[in-house]
Coordinates of C-alpha atoms in Angstrom, one line a residue:
X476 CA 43.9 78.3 -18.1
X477 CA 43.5 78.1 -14.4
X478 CA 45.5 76.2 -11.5
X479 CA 43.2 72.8 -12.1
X480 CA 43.5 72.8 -15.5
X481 CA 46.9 73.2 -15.9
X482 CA 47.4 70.3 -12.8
X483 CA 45.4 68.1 -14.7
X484 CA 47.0 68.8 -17.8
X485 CA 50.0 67.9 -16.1
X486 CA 48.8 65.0 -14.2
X487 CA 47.8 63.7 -17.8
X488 CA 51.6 64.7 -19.6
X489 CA 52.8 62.2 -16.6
X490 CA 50.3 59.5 -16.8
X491 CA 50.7 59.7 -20.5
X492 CA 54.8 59.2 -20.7
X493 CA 55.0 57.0 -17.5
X494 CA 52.2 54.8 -19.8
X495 CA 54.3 54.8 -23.3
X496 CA 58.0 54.9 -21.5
X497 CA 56.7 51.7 -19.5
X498 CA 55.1 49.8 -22.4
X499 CA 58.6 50.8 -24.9
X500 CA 60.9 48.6 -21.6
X501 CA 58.4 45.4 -21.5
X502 CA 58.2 45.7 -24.8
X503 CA 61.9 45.9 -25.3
X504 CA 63.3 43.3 -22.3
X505 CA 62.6 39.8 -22.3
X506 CA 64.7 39.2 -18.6
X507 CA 64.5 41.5 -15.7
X508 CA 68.1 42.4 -14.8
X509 CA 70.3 45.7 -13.9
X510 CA 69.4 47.3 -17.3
X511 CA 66.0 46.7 -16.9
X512 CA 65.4 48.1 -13.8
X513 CA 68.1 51.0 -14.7
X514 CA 65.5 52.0 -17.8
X515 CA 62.9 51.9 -15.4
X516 CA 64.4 53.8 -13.1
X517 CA 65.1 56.3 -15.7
X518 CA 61.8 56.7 -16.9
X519 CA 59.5 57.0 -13.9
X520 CA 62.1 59.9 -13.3
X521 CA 62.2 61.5 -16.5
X522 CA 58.0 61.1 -16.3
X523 CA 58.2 63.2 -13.3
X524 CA 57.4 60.5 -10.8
X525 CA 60.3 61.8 -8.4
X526 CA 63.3 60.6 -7.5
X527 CA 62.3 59.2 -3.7
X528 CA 59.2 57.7 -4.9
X529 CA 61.1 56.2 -7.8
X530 CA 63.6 54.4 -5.5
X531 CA 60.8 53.4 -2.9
X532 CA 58.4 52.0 -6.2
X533 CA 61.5 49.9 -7.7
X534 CA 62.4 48.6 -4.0
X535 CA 59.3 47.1 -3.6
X536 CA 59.0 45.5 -6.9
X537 CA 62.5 44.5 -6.5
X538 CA 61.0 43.0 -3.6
X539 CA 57.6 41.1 -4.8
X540 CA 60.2 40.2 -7.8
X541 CA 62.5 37.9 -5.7
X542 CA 59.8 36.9 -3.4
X543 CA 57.5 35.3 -6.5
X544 CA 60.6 33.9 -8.1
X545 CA 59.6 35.8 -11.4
X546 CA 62.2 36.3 -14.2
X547 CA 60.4 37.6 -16.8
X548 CA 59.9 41.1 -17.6
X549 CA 56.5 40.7 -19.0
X550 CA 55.2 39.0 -16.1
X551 CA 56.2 42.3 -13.8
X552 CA 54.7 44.6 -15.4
X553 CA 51.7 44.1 -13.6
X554 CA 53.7 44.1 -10.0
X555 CA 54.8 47.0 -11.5
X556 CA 51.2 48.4 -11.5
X557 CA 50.2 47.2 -8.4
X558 CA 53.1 48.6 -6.5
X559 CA 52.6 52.5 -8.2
X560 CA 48.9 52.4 -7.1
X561 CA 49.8 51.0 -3.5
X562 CA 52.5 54.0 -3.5
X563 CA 49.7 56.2 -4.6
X564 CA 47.3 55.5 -2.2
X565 CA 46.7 58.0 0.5
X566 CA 45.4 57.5 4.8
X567 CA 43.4 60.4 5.6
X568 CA 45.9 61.8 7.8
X569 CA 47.6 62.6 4.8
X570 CA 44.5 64.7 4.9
X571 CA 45.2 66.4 8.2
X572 CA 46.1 69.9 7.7
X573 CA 47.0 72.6 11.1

């Protein structure tokens, strides 16, 4: 297997438990409080998101949570989606190599 397959096979591993670990918390909390956000926290880490990206992803939907006056966990977990793809996205500086 070469480097691109086994990235991708990673990449999927992630996608794949950050998908089921995220669905098992909606599924399992009906309010969004400390233990809420402390399995979520858990689980981006334990799905290999990292710990600095986890604390920058739950700060911001901490964030849009307060700011939209939502107190359901069901209606965050799209917030939820939205704020991983807008830490995902990349500027093409990123791209910049010397």
């Amino acid at each position: 297997m070469g480097f691109f397959d086994k990235l991708k096979a990673g990449l999927t591993k992630s996608r794949s438990n950050v998908g089921e670990g995220v669905n098992t918390i909606f599924s399992s909390y009906d309010k969004i409080d400390d233990d809420f956000y402390d399995e979520l926290e858990e689980t981006l880490i334990m799905a290999d998101v990292g710990i600095k990206t986890t604390d920058i992803i739950l700060e911001n939907l901490k964030k849009k949570v307060k700011d939209q006056r939502i107190k359901s966990a069901h209606e965050c977990k799209q917030l939820l989606m939205d704020t991983i793809k807008e830490q995902m996205r990349v500027n093409e500086a990123d791209f910049a190599f010397e």
